[in-house]
């Protein structure tokens, strides 16, 4: 029924627009959790919210992790590293929709509001979210930002508690998308602040039209976009969880872009003249996170034993179809600060069995959580879990596979009392090791869906916190390399894989660029007619 409704909806949109109007359909792999990017951490949600609808102070140059201006035209850092001043463009307009008409362009008040709502307990939107801003909190942004000063309408100055090397790059991340103070005050006045997460207003290249739950999200080009109206008039996210169905829709030209193909289908796609397949090494890692505050996983020797029982190369061969490599560190080898001297725990079931026995662990029963969606770092979590289950059975461990709807999966994973081990992964947000080693493994991330290992280890924590305060990249790299040695010894994860990212699209789509950070942007994309 949903497929029929979707097809009818897209057809209606196309017939209702002028003959030359262009509609691009993107076969999204999952449903967004909402449309306020400050509340979430998943790429599926950012693709549908922050990328089309919003902008940030700074952004990454398409196809790179190089910073460039966005809403801010320029910025400077004080000599002591304790203040960062941003100069705002004066031509940025918030979107006009049926439910909001802005009376002024974006200004400094909107920048201050965006961060105040994530750090000020008295802000109504902080209260509405119960203070749950996982990215902001897991990166300790509230402790880092002491205050934000409005110098004038188009100048804001962040005052920091200490120098922080990745701070500006962090502001290019999706959680830092700029909100309209005027719109969200209007919602407060109307008694409907929750609509900020359902009817979003931003400054981005596309504006929200509607969302048919689990079926489609529709957007139209923002006519007031400060970089100019987009070549595409209408953008549709057709929510299609099954990779094979996405492929069939691509072949039938029912969608023009699809993410996360089945690795086994890539070769066939590459032989099809109507499809082009973009690819690049992913800035990502897939992992199995042990709940390190739960017995017997609170013992690093038990965690290492279980890691040795899992044949990671077999997972690469069967699940990734060779389009990836075994991971040994929590950051990918393409990232600066990677420690290639680290030795991975070998696949050794006999040794694993003995280590469990020596640790007093017998007849272990556990759960393996399998993600319900495909991500750049994990083509098929269910199959991965099945291979793990078989490996663990060989050493006498009885593993039950569980899964949940994606939003519930992440919500349950954020509960410190979750049982067993969770398959998850990460694609970098800003090209900085801190985005992996800090965001996913810091003490501040415990109790969120970022640090699902619930791991807080002081020797490691001291290194990554010190690395944040240094401006010299070589000195930072030394600390991250030391931290990777500690990570491997303590084994809060079984690091599984770094994948190759493939992006199939119709041959008539132009201007699409693979994002090394794993997200999908349609700014500047066109369809030849």
Short mmCIF file of C-alpha atoms in Angstrom, two decimals:
data_model
loop_
_atom_site.label_atom_id
_atom_site.label_comp_id
_atom_site.label_asym_id
_atom_site.label_seq_id
_atom_site.Cartn_x
_atom_site.Cartn_y
_atom_site.Cartn_z
CA UNK A 1 0.00 0.00 0.00
CA UNK A 2 2.78 2.41 0.89
CA UNK A 3 4.50 1.85 -2.47
CA UNK A 4 1.24 2.67 -4.26
CA UNK A 5 0.76 5.82 -2.21
CA UNK A 6 4.35 6.87 -2.85
CA UNK A 7 4.10 6.36 -6.60
CA UNK A 8 0.83 8.30 -6.71
CA UNK A 9 2.30 11.08 -4.58
CA UNK A 10 5.36 11.50 -6.80
CA UNK A 11 3.23 11.39 -9.93
CA UNK A 12 0.93 14.05 -8.50
CA UNK A 13 3.86 16.28 -7.65
CA UNK A 14 5.31 15.97 -11.13
CA UNK A 15 1.99 16.58 -12.88
CA UNK A 16 1.25 19.59 -10.70
CA UNK A 17 4.47 21.37 -11.63
CA UNK A 18 5.37 23.12 -14.87
CA UNK A 19 6.48 20.95 -17.78
CA UNK A 20 10.12 21.86 -17.38
CA UNK A 21 10.21 21.38 -13.60
CA UNK A 22 12.79 18.84 -12.48
CA UNK A 23 12.12 16.26 -9.79
CA UNK A 24 14.89 14.06 -8.39
CA UNK A 25 13.98 11.00 -6.34
CA UNK A 26 16.51 9.66 -3.84
CA UNK A 27 15.83 6.13 -2.59
CA UNK A 28 16.66 6.67 1.07
CA UNK A 29 17.50 3.58 3.14
CA UNK A 30 15.46 4.55 6.18
CA UNK A 31 13.07 6.97 7.84
CA UNK A 32 14.29 10.11 9.62
CA UNK A 33 13.80 10.21 13.37
CA UNK A 34 12.78 13.86 13.10
CA UNK A 35 13.82 17.12 11.47
CA UNK A 36 15.71 18.92 14.24
CA UNK A 37 19.34 17.82 13.68
CA UNK A 38 20.42 18.94 17.15
CA UNK A 39 18.49 16.02 18.65
CA UNK A 40 19.97 13.15 16.67
CA UNK A 41 23.19 11.44 15.65
CA UNK A 42 22.36 9.29 12.61
CA UNK A 43 23.22 9.89 8.98
CA UNK A 44 19.74 8.85 7.85
CA UNK A 45 18.23 11.71 9.85
CA UNK A 46 20.91 14.23 8.87
CA UNK A 47 20.41 13.39 5.18
CA UNK A 48 16.73 14.30 5.52
CA UNK A 49 17.12 17.34 7.78
CA UNK A 50 20.39 19.18 8.14
CA UNK A 51 21.66 18.63 4.59
CA UNK A 52 18.69 19.89 2.54
CA UNK A 53 17.02 22.26 5.01
CA UNK A 54 19.76 23.91 7.09
CA UNK A 55 23.18 25.56 6.94
CA UNK A 56 25.92 25.96 9.50
CA UNK A 57 28.41 28.72 10.27
CA UNK A 58 31.07 26.84 8.31
CA UNK A 59 30.94 23.79 6.07
CA UNK A 60 33.17 21.22 4.46
CA UNK A 61 34.08 21.83 0.85
CA UNK A 62 32.12 19.22 -1.17
CA UNK A 63 34.03 15.97 -1.44
CA UNK A 64 36.59 16.94 1.21
CA UNK A 65 37.07 17.60 4.92
CA UNK A 66 38.45 21.06 4.14
CA UNK A 67 36.62 23.91 5.90
CA UNK A 68 35.10 26.78 3.96
CA UNK A 69 32.69 29.62 4.75
CA UNK A 70 28.94 29.07 4.88
CA UNK A 71 26.72 31.38 6.94
CA UNK A 72 29.91 32.92 8.30
CA UNK A 73 31.89 34.67 5.59
CA UNK A 74 35.07 34.61 7.69
CA UNK A 75 36.38 33.95 11.19
CA UNK A 76 39.45 34.46 13.34
CA UNK A 77 40.86 32.81 16.46
CA UNK A 78 42.45 34.85 19.25
CA UNK A 79 46.16 34.37 19.98
CA UNK A 80 45.41 32.52 23.20
CA UNK A 81 42.87 30.25 21.46
CA UNK A 82 40.14 31.21 23.94
CA UNK A 83 37.85 33.13 21.60
CA UNK A 84 36.65 32.60 18.04
CA UNK A 85 34.92 35.43 16.17
CA UNK A 86 32.61 34.78 13.23
CA UNK A 87 31.53 37.41 10.71
CA UNK A 88 28.12 36.59 9.25
CA UNK A 89 26.85 37.09 5.74
CA UNK A 90 24.14 39.76 5.53
CA UNK A 91 22.11 38.08 2.77
CA UNK A 92 20.97 34.85 4.41
CA UNK A 93 17.20 34.44 4.57
CA UNK A 94 15.19 31.87 6.49
CA UNK A 95 12.70 29.95 4.38
CA UNK A 96 9.16 31.19 3.80
CA UNK A 97 6.49 28.50 4.05
CA UNK A 98 2.76 28.17 4.69
CA UNK A 99 3.47 28.14 8.41
CA UNK A 100 6.19 30.81 8.73
CA UNK A 101 7.11 34.10 7.08
CA UNK A 102 10.34 35.65 8.39
CA UNK A 103 10.38 39.39 8.99
CA UNK A 104 14.17 39.75 8.89
CA UNK A 105 17.30 38.04 7.52
CA UNK A 106 19.41 35.75 9.69
CA UNK A 107 21.47 37.60 12.27
CA UNK A 108 23.59 37.04 15.38
CA UNK A 109 20.52 36.37 17.53
CA UNK A 110 19.86 33.17 15.57
CA UNK A 111 23.42 31.93 16.13
CA UNK A 112 23.24 32.53 19.86
CA UNK A 113 19.77 30.95 20.02
CA UNK A 114 20.97 27.81 18.21
CA UNK A 115 23.54 27.04 20.88
CA UNK A 116 21.60 28.41 23.82
CA UNK A 117 18.82 25.89 23.18
CA UNK A 118 21.42 23.10 23.55
CA UNK A 119 23.22 24.36 26.66
CA UNK A 120 20.89 26.58 28.69
CA UNK A 121 18.65 24.64 31.06
CA UNK A 122 16.22 27.58 31.15
CA UNK A 123 15.69 27.55 27.39
CA UNK A 124 12.23 26.10 26.58
CA UNK A 125 13.67 23.94 23.80
CA UNK A 126 16.28 22.52 26.15
CA UNK A 127 13.43 21.63 28.49
CA UNK A 128 11.34 20.19 25.64
CA UNK A 129 14.22 17.86 24.75
CA UNK A 130 14.91 17.04 28.41
CA UNK A 131 18.44 18.28 27.80
CA UNK A 132 19.05 15.40 25.38
CA UNK A 133 21.46 16.78 22.79
CA UNK A 134 23.73 13.80 22.30
CA UNK A 135 26.31 15.24 19.93
CA UNK A 136 26.60 18.49 21.82
CA UNK A 137 26.92 16.71 25.15
CA UNK A 138 29.19 13.84 24.12
CA UNK A 139 31.65 16.39 22.73
CA UNK A 140 31.48 18.40 25.99
CA UNK A 141 30.47 21.50 24.05
CA UNK A 142 28.55 22.87 27.02
CA UNK A 143 31.68 22.84 29.15
CA UNK A 144 33.82 24.24 26.33
CA UNK A 145 31.59 27.20 25.38
CA UNK A 146 31.60 29.62 28.30
CA UNK A 147 29.52 32.25 26.54
CA UNK A 148 28.57 33.64 23.14
CA UNK A 149 28.82 37.37 22.65
CA UNK A 150 26.80 39.39 20.16
CA UNK A 151 29.31 41.94 18.92
CA UNK A 152 26.79 43.34 16.44
CA UNK A 153 24.00 41.97 14.23
CA UNK A 154 26.49 40.23 11.97
CA UNK A 155 29.32 39.34 14.36
CA UNK A 156 29.37 36.70 17.10
CA UNK A 157 32.22 35.73 19.39
CA UNK A 158 32.48 32.37 21.15
CA UNK A 159 34.38 32.46 24.44
CA UNK A 160 35.92 29.09 25.31
CA UNK A 161 37.04 27.60 28.60
CA UNK A 162 40.22 26.27 26.98
CA UNK A 163 41.81 26.13 23.54
CA UNK A 164 40.16 23.48 21.39
CA UNK A 165 41.72 22.44 18.09
CA UNK A 166 38.65 20.80 16.49
CA UNK A 167 36.18 23.50 17.60
CA UNK A 168 35.66 25.22 14.24
CA UNK A 169 35.42 21.91 12.39
CA UNK A 170 32.89 20.76 14.97
CA UNK A 171 30.69 23.72 14.06
CA UNK A 172 30.47 22.35 10.51
CA UNK A 173 28.75 19.26 11.90
CA UNK A 174 25.04 18.71 11.60
CA UNK A 175 24.15 19.27 15.27
CA UNK A 176 25.33 22.87 14.80
CA UNK A 177 22.74 23.65 12.09
CA UNK A 178 21.42 27.17 12.57
CA UNK A 179 17.82 27.60 13.74
CA UNK A 180 15.51 30.59 13.43
CA UNK A 181 14.95 32.25 16.77
CA UNK A 182 11.95 34.09 15.34
CA UNK A 183 10.25 30.90 14.10
CA UNK A 184 10.83 28.97 17.28
CA UNK A 185 9.58 31.89 19.38
CA UNK A 186 6.46 31.93 17.20
CA UNK A 187 5.93 28.25 17.99
CA UNK A 188 6.36 28.95 21.69
CA UNK A 189 3.80 31.75 21.49
CA UNK A 190 1.38 29.37 19.75
CA UNK A 191 1.99 26.65 22.32
CA UNK A 192 3.37 24.20 19.73
CA UNK A 193 7.18 24.15 20.16
CA UNK A 194 7.28 20.45 19.21
CA UNK A 195 6.55 21.46 15.60
CA UNK A 196 10.15 22.62 15.25
CA UNK A 197 10.97 18.92 14.89
CA UNK A 198 8.09 18.26 12.47
CA UNK A 199 7.84 21.39 10.34
CA UNK A 200 11.44 22.62 10.11
CA UNK A 201 12.61 26.04 8.99
CA UNK A 202 16.19 26.63 7.91
CA UNK A 203 18.25 28.58 5.42
CA UNK A 204 19.31 25.65 3.22
CA UNK A 205 18.95 24.88 -0.49
CA UNK A 206 15.64 23.00 -0.09
CA UNK A 207 12.64 23.66 2.09
CA UNK A 208 10.43 21.07 3.70
CA UNK A 209 7.04 20.31 2.10
CA UNK A 210 5.73 17.24 3.92
CA UNK A 211 6.58 13.85 5.36
CA UNK A 212 4.54 10.71 4.82
CA UNK A 213 5.80 8.46 7.60
CA UNK A 214 7.98 5.56 6.44
CA UNK A 215 7.12 6.38 2.81
CA UNK A 216 8.43 9.72 1.55
CA UNK A 217 9.81 13.14 2.46
CA UNK A 218 9.20 15.92 -0.05
CA UNK A 219 11.08 19.19 -0.51
CA UNK A 220 11.10 22.04 -2.98
CA UNK A 221 13.92 24.32 -3.99
CA UNK A 222 14.33 27.33 -1.72
CA UNK A 223 13.81 30.38 -3.98
CA UNK A 224 15.59 32.65 -1.49
CA UNK A 225 18.70 30.50 -0.99
CA UNK A 226 21.73 32.73 -0.59
CA UNK A 227 23.74 30.73 -3.13
CA UNK A 228 20.88 30.79 -5.64
CA UNK A 229 17.97 28.51 -6.47
CA UNK A 230 18.85 24.88 -7.10
CA UNK A 231 18.67 23.26 -10.56
CA UNK A 232 16.25 20.67 -9.10
CA UNK A 233 12.76 22.03 -8.44
CA UNK A 234 11.51 19.12 -6.34
CA UNK A 235 13.45 16.64 -4.22
CA UNK A 236 11.81 13.44 -2.96
CA UNK A 237 13.24 10.97 -0.45
CA UNK A 238 11.51 7.67 -1.28
CA UNK A 239 12.08 5.58 1.85
CA UNK A 240 13.14 2.14 0.63
CA UNK A 241 14.86 0.01 3.30
CA UNK A 242 15.61 -3.00 1.07
CA UNK A 243 18.76 -2.59 -1.05
CA UNK A 244 17.47 -4.91 -3.78
CA UNK A 245 14.26 -2.89 -4.08
CA UNK A 246 16.32 0.32 -4.27
CA UNK A 247 18.31 -1.22 -7.10
CA UNK A 248 15.18 -2.20 -9.02
CA UNK A 249 13.79 1.32 -8.61
CA UNK A 250 17.07 2.74 -9.91
CA UNK A 251 16.93 0.45 -12.94
CA UNK A 252 13.33 1.51 -13.62
CA UNK A 253 14.25 5.20 -13.19
CA UNK A 254 11.78 5.44 -10.29
CA UNK A 255 14.67 6.92 -8.35
CA UNK A 256 17.80 8.53 -9.72
CA UNK A 257 20.17 8.08 -6.75
CA UNK A 258 20.44 5.20 -4.24
CA UNK A 259 22.79 4.65 -1.30
CA UNK A 260 24.25 1.45 0.14
CA UNK A 261 23.97 -1.11 -2.65
CA UNK A 262 24.43 -4.77 -1.86
CA UNK A 263 28.16 -5.37 -2.46
CA UNK A 264 27.27 -8.38 -4.63
CA UNK A 265 25.32 -6.09 -7.01
CA UNK A 266 28.05 -3.50 -7.60
CA UNK A 267 29.79 -5.34 -10.43
CA UNK A 268 26.52 -5.70 -12.33
CA UNK A 269 25.73 -2.02 -11.79
CA UNK A 270 29.13 -1.04 -13.19
CA UNK A 271 28.31 -2.92 -16.41
CA UNK A 272 25.01 -1.09 -16.93
CA UNK A 273 25.23 1.87 -19.34
CA UNK A 274 22.32 3.68 -17.65
CA UNK A 275 24.01 3.66 -14.24
CA UNK A 276 27.27 5.14 -13.01
CA UNK A 277 28.82 4.00 -9.75
CA UNK A 278 30.94 6.42 -7.77
CA UNK A 279 33.30 4.97 -5.15
CA UNK A 280 35.96 5.91 -2.63
CA UNK A 281 37.52 4.51 0.57
CA UNK A 282 35.19 5.27 3.44
CA UNK A 283 36.20 7.46 6.38
CA UNK A 284 34.46 4.96 8.62
CA UNK A 285 34.63 2.06 11.04
CA UNK A 286 32.25 -0.74 11.93
CA UNK A 287 32.47 -2.27 15.38
CA UNK A 288 30.89 -4.53 17.97
CA UNK A 289 30.64 -2.61 21.26
CA UNK A 290 30.69 -4.56 24.51
CA UNK A 291 28.76 -3.10 27.45
CA UNK A 292 31.84 -2.57 29.60
CA UNK A 293 29.89 -1.85 32.81
CA UNK A 294 28.07 -5.18 32.62
CA UNK A 295 29.53 -8.48 33.81
CA UNK A 296 31.44 -10.31 32.41
CA UNK A 297 32.15 -7.64 29.78
CA UNK A 298 33.57 -5.36 32.47
CA UNK A 299 36.73 -7.50 32.29
CA UNK A 300 39.02 -6.46 29.38
CA UNK A 301 40.46 -9.98 29.20
CA UNK A 302 36.97 -11.35 28.57
CA UNK A 303 36.42 -8.74 25.86
CA UNK A 304 39.72 -9.60 24.19
CA UNK A 305 38.92 -13.31 24.36
CA UNK A 306 35.59 -12.76 22.63
CA UNK A 307 37.27 -10.57 20.02
CA UNK A 308 39.71 -13.40 19.27
CA UNK A 309 36.81 -15.78 18.74
CA UNK A 310 35.35 -13.69 15.88
CA UNK A 311 36.75 -14.24 12.40
CA UNK A 312 36.76 -10.72 11.00
CA UNK A 313 38.27 -11.67 7.64
CA UNK A 314 35.35 -14.05 7.08
CA UNK A 315 32.99 -11.11 7.70
CA UNK A 316 34.89 -8.99 5.15
CA UNK A 317 34.66 -11.79 2.59
CA UNK A 318 31.01 -12.74 3.15
CA UNK A 319 29.35 -9.43 4.06
CA UNK A 320 31.52 -6.78 2.42
CA UNK A 321 32.29 -9.00 -0.59
CA UNK A 322 35.90 -7.85 -0.29
CA UNK A 323 34.94 -4.13 -0.54
CA UNK A 324 36.58 -3.27 2.76
CA UNK A 325 39.42 -4.16 5.10
CA UNK A 326 39.71 -5.57 8.59
CA UNK A 327 39.84 -2.79 11.20
CA UNK A 328 42.24 -2.80 14.13
CA UNK A 329 41.91 0.79 15.35
CA UNK A 330 38.89 2.99 16.12
CA UNK A 331 39.85 5.42 13.33
CA UNK A 332 40.30 4.59 9.62
CA UNK A 333 43.81 4.29 8.11
CA UNK A 334 43.15 7.27 5.80
CA UNK A 335 42.95 9.61 8.82
CA UNK A 336 45.91 11.47 10.27
CA UNK A 337 46.98 10.14 13.67
CA UNK A 338 46.36 6.51 12.69
CA UNK A 339 48.70 4.13 14.55
CA UNK A 340 49.73 1.40 12.14
CA UNK A 341 52.07 -0.08 14.78
CA UNK A 342 49.12 -1.38 16.78
CA UNK A 343 48.83 -5.18 16.62
CA UNK A 344 45.33 -6.56 16.18
CA UNK A 345 44.12 -9.43 18.33
CA UNK A 346 44.42 -12.55 16.14
CA UNK A 347 41.58 -14.88 15.26
CA UNK A 348 42.38 -17.70 17.70
CA UNK A 349 39.38 -19.68 19.03
CA UNK A 350 41.52 -22.03 21.12
CA UNK A 351 43.22 -19.17 22.91
CA UNK A 352 39.89 -17.38 23.30
CA UNK A 353 38.39 -20.45 24.99
CA UNK A 354 41.31 -20.68 27.41
CA UNK A 355 41.18 -16.96 28.24
CA UNK A 356 37.48 -17.24 29.10
CA UNK A 357 38.18 -20.23 31.32
CA UNK A 358 41.05 -18.40 33.06
CA UNK A 359 38.67 -15.47 33.68
CA UNK A 360 36.16 -17.82 35.30
CA UNK A 361 33.59 -17.41 32.54
CA UNK A 362 31.63 -20.54 31.71
CA UNK A 363 28.40 -21.17 29.77
CA UNK A 364 28.15 -17.51 28.78
CA UNK A 365 24.84 -16.43 27.29
CA UNK A 366 24.66 -13.03 25.62
CA UNK A 367 22.90 -10.91 23.04
CA UNK A 368 24.25 -9.52 19.78
CA UNK A 369 22.34 -6.51 18.48
CA UNK A 370 22.00 -6.36 14.68
CA UNK A 371 21.21 -2.99 13.08
CA UNK A 372 18.02 -3.00 10.98
CA UNK A 373 19.43 -0.61 8.35
CA UNK A 374 22.37 -0.51 5.99
CA UNK A 375 25.02 2.08 6.62
CA UNK A 376 28.23 2.93 4.72
CA UNK A 377 30.23 0.91 7.24
CA UNK A 378 27.84 -2.08 7.47
CA UNK A 379 26.09 -3.59 4.41
CA UNK A 380 24.30 -6.35 6.33
CA UNK A 381 24.36 -6.38 10.13
CA UNK A 382 22.09 -9.41 10.39
CA UNK A 383 24.46 -11.57 8.34
CA UNK A 384 27.39 -10.21 10.33
CA UNK A 385 25.66 -11.15 13.57
CA UNK A 386 24.97 -14.65 12.28
CA UNK A 387 28.66 -15.17 11.49
CA UNK A 388 29.58 -13.90 14.96
CA UNK A 389 26.99 -16.16 16.53
CA UNK A 390 28.50 -19.21 14.80
CA UNK A 391 32.04 -18.21 15.80
CA UNK A 392 31.10 -17.68 19.45
CA UNK A 393 29.27 -20.98 19.55
CA UNK A 394 32.57 -22.69 18.73
CA UNK A 395 34.00 -21.52 22.07
CA UNK A 396 30.89 -22.36 24.07
CA UNK A 397 29.21 -18.95 24.03
CA UNK A 398 25.48 -18.91 23.32
CA UNK A 399 24.68 -15.66 21.47
CA UNK A 400 21.11 -14.60 20.72
CA UNK A 401 20.58 -12.10 17.90
CA UNK A 402 18.15 -9.24 18.55
CA UNK A 403 17.14 -6.20 16.54
CA UNK A 404 14.74 -3.27 16.74
CA UNK A 405 13.40 -0.51 14.52
CA UNK A 406 16.26 1.94 13.90
CA UNK A 407 15.05 4.74 16.17
CA UNK A 408 14.27 2.29 18.95
CA UNK A 409 17.61 0.54 18.37
CA UNK A 410 19.48 3.77 19.07
CA UNK A 411 17.24 4.71 21.98
CA UNK A 412 17.76 1.32 23.63
CA UNK A 413 21.49 1.47 22.91
CA UNK A 414 21.70 4.74 24.83
CA UNK A 415 20.39 2.98 27.94
CA UNK A 416 23.39 2.15 30.13
CA UNK A 417 21.68 -1.08 31.19
CA UNK A 418 21.37 -2.55 27.70
CA UNK A 419 22.38 -6.20 27.49
CA UNK A 420 25.20 -7.71 25.47
CA UNK A 421 27.06 -6.28 22.49
CA UNK A 422 25.86 -3.85 19.84
CA UNK A 423 26.81 -3.72 16.17
CA UNK A 424 27.26 -0.09 15.20
CA UNK A 425 29.71 2.07 13.32
CA UNK A 426 30.68 5.59 12.46
CA UNK A 427 31.52 7.73 9.49
CA UNK A 428 33.62 10.75 10.40
CA UNK A 429 31.91 14.11 10.71
CA UNK A 430 34.88 16.41 10.35
CA UNK A 431 38.11 14.60 9.44
CA UNK A 432 39.52 14.93 12.97
CA UNK A 433 40.48 11.88 15.11
CA UNK A 434 38.66 13.48 18.03
CA UNK A 435 35.39 12.91 16.18
CA UNK A 436 35.94 9.16 16.53
CA UNK A 437 38.10 8.80 19.62
CA UNK A 438 36.42 11.54 21.62
CA UNK A 439 32.83 11.42 20.47
CA UNK A 440 32.51 7.63 20.60
CA UNK A 441 34.80 6.71 23.50
CA UNK A 442 34.93 9.62 25.93
CA UNK A 443 33.52 9.64 29.44
CA UNK A 444 31.08 12.38 28.40
CA UNK A 445 29.51 10.01 25.87
CA UNK A 446 28.56 7.36 28.43
CA UNK A 447 24.80 6.97 28.57
CA UNK A 448 24.27 8.16 24.98
CA UNK A 449 23.96 6.36 21.66
CA UNK A 450 27.48 7.51 20.82
CA UNK A 451 29.45 5.66 23.51
CA UNK A 452 27.37 2.49 23.56
CA UNK A 453 30.30 0.60 25.11
CA UNK A 454 29.70 2.75 28.22
CA UNK A 455 33.48 2.95 28.41
CA UNK A 456 35.19 5.56 30.61
CA UNK A 457 38.88 4.86 31.21
CA UNK A 458 40.99 7.59 32.81
CA UNK A 459 44.38 6.92 31.12
CA UNK A 460 42.70 7.07 27.71
CA UNK A 461 40.52 10.04 28.67
CA UNK A 462 43.53 12.14 29.73
CA UNK A 463 45.19 11.66 26.36
CA UNK A 464 42.21 12.60 24.21
CA UNK A 465 41.32 15.58 26.38
CA UNK A 466 44.89 16.91 26.18
CA UNK A 467 44.92 16.38 22.40
CA UNK A 468 41.90 18.66 22.06
CA UNK A 469 43.77 21.58 23.61
CA UNK A 470 46.81 21.49 21.31
CA UNK A 471 47.09 23.36 18.04
CA UNK A 472 50.10 21.42 16.68
CA UNK A 473 48.77 18.50 14.62
CA UNK A 474 51.95 16.44 15.01
CA UNK A 475 51.75 16.69 18.79
CA UNK A 476 48.07 15.81 18.70
CA UNK A 477 48.81 12.80 16.49
CA UNK A 478 51.30 11.45 19.05
CA UNK A 479 48.65 11.50 21.75
CA UNK A 480 46.04 9.82 19.56
CA UNK A 481 48.52 7.09 18.69
CA UNK A 482 49.15 6.46 22.39
CA UNK A 483 45.40 6.39 23.00
CA UNK A 484 44.94 3.76 20.28
CA UNK A 485 47.39 1.47 22.10
CA UNK A 486 45.34 1.80 25.29
CA UNK A 487 42.12 1.25 23.35
CA UNK A 488 43.47 -2.00 21.95
CA UNK A 489 44.61 -3.24 25.34
CA UNK A 490 41.26 -2.46 26.95
CA UNK A 491 39.15 -3.64 23.97
CA UNK A 492 35.82 -1.84 24.55
CA UNK A 493 35.02 -2.78 20.94
CA UNK A 494 35.80 -5.49 18.50
CA UNK A 495 36.85 -3.28 15.59
CA UNK A 496 35.41 -4.97 12.51
CA UNK A 497 35.88 -3.16 9.21
CA UNK A 498 36.58 -0.05 7.19
CA UNK A 499 34.45 -0.18 4.06
CA UNK A 500 34.64 1.10 0.52
CA UNK A 501 31.69 3.38 -0.22
CA UNK A 502 29.78 2.90 -3.48
CA UNK A 503 27.18 5.36 -4.75
CA UNK A 504 25.06 4.30 -7.76
CA UNK A 505 23.11 6.93 -9.69
CA UNK A 506 21.45 7.30 -13.05
CA UNK A 507 23.74 8.35 -15.85
CA UNK A 508 21.84 11.62 -16.44
CA UNK A 509 22.47 12.89 -12.89
CA UNK A 510 25.19 15.54 -12.76
CA UNK A 511 26.92 17.42 -9.97
CA UNK A 512 26.63 14.71 -7.31
CA UNK A 513 29.77 14.37 -5.19
CA UNK A 514 30.48 11.57 -2.70
CA UNK A 515 30.79 12.99 0.78
CA UNK A 516 33.78 11.45 2.62
CA UNK A 517 31.77 12.02 5.80
CA UNK A 518 29.12 9.59 4.59
CA UNK A 519 26.17 11.95 4.14
CA UNK A 520 24.17 12.83 1.05
CA UNK A 521 23.73 16.37 -0.21
CA UNK A 522 21.81 17.42 -3.31
CA UNK A 523 23.00 21.02 -3.45
CA UNK A 524 24.18 21.69 -7.00
CA UNK A 525 22.84 18.38 -8.33
CA UNK A 526 21.02 18.42 -11.66
CA UNK A 527 19.31 16.03 -14.09
CA UNK A 528 20.04 16.37 -17.78
CA UNK A 529 16.90 16.62 -19.89
#
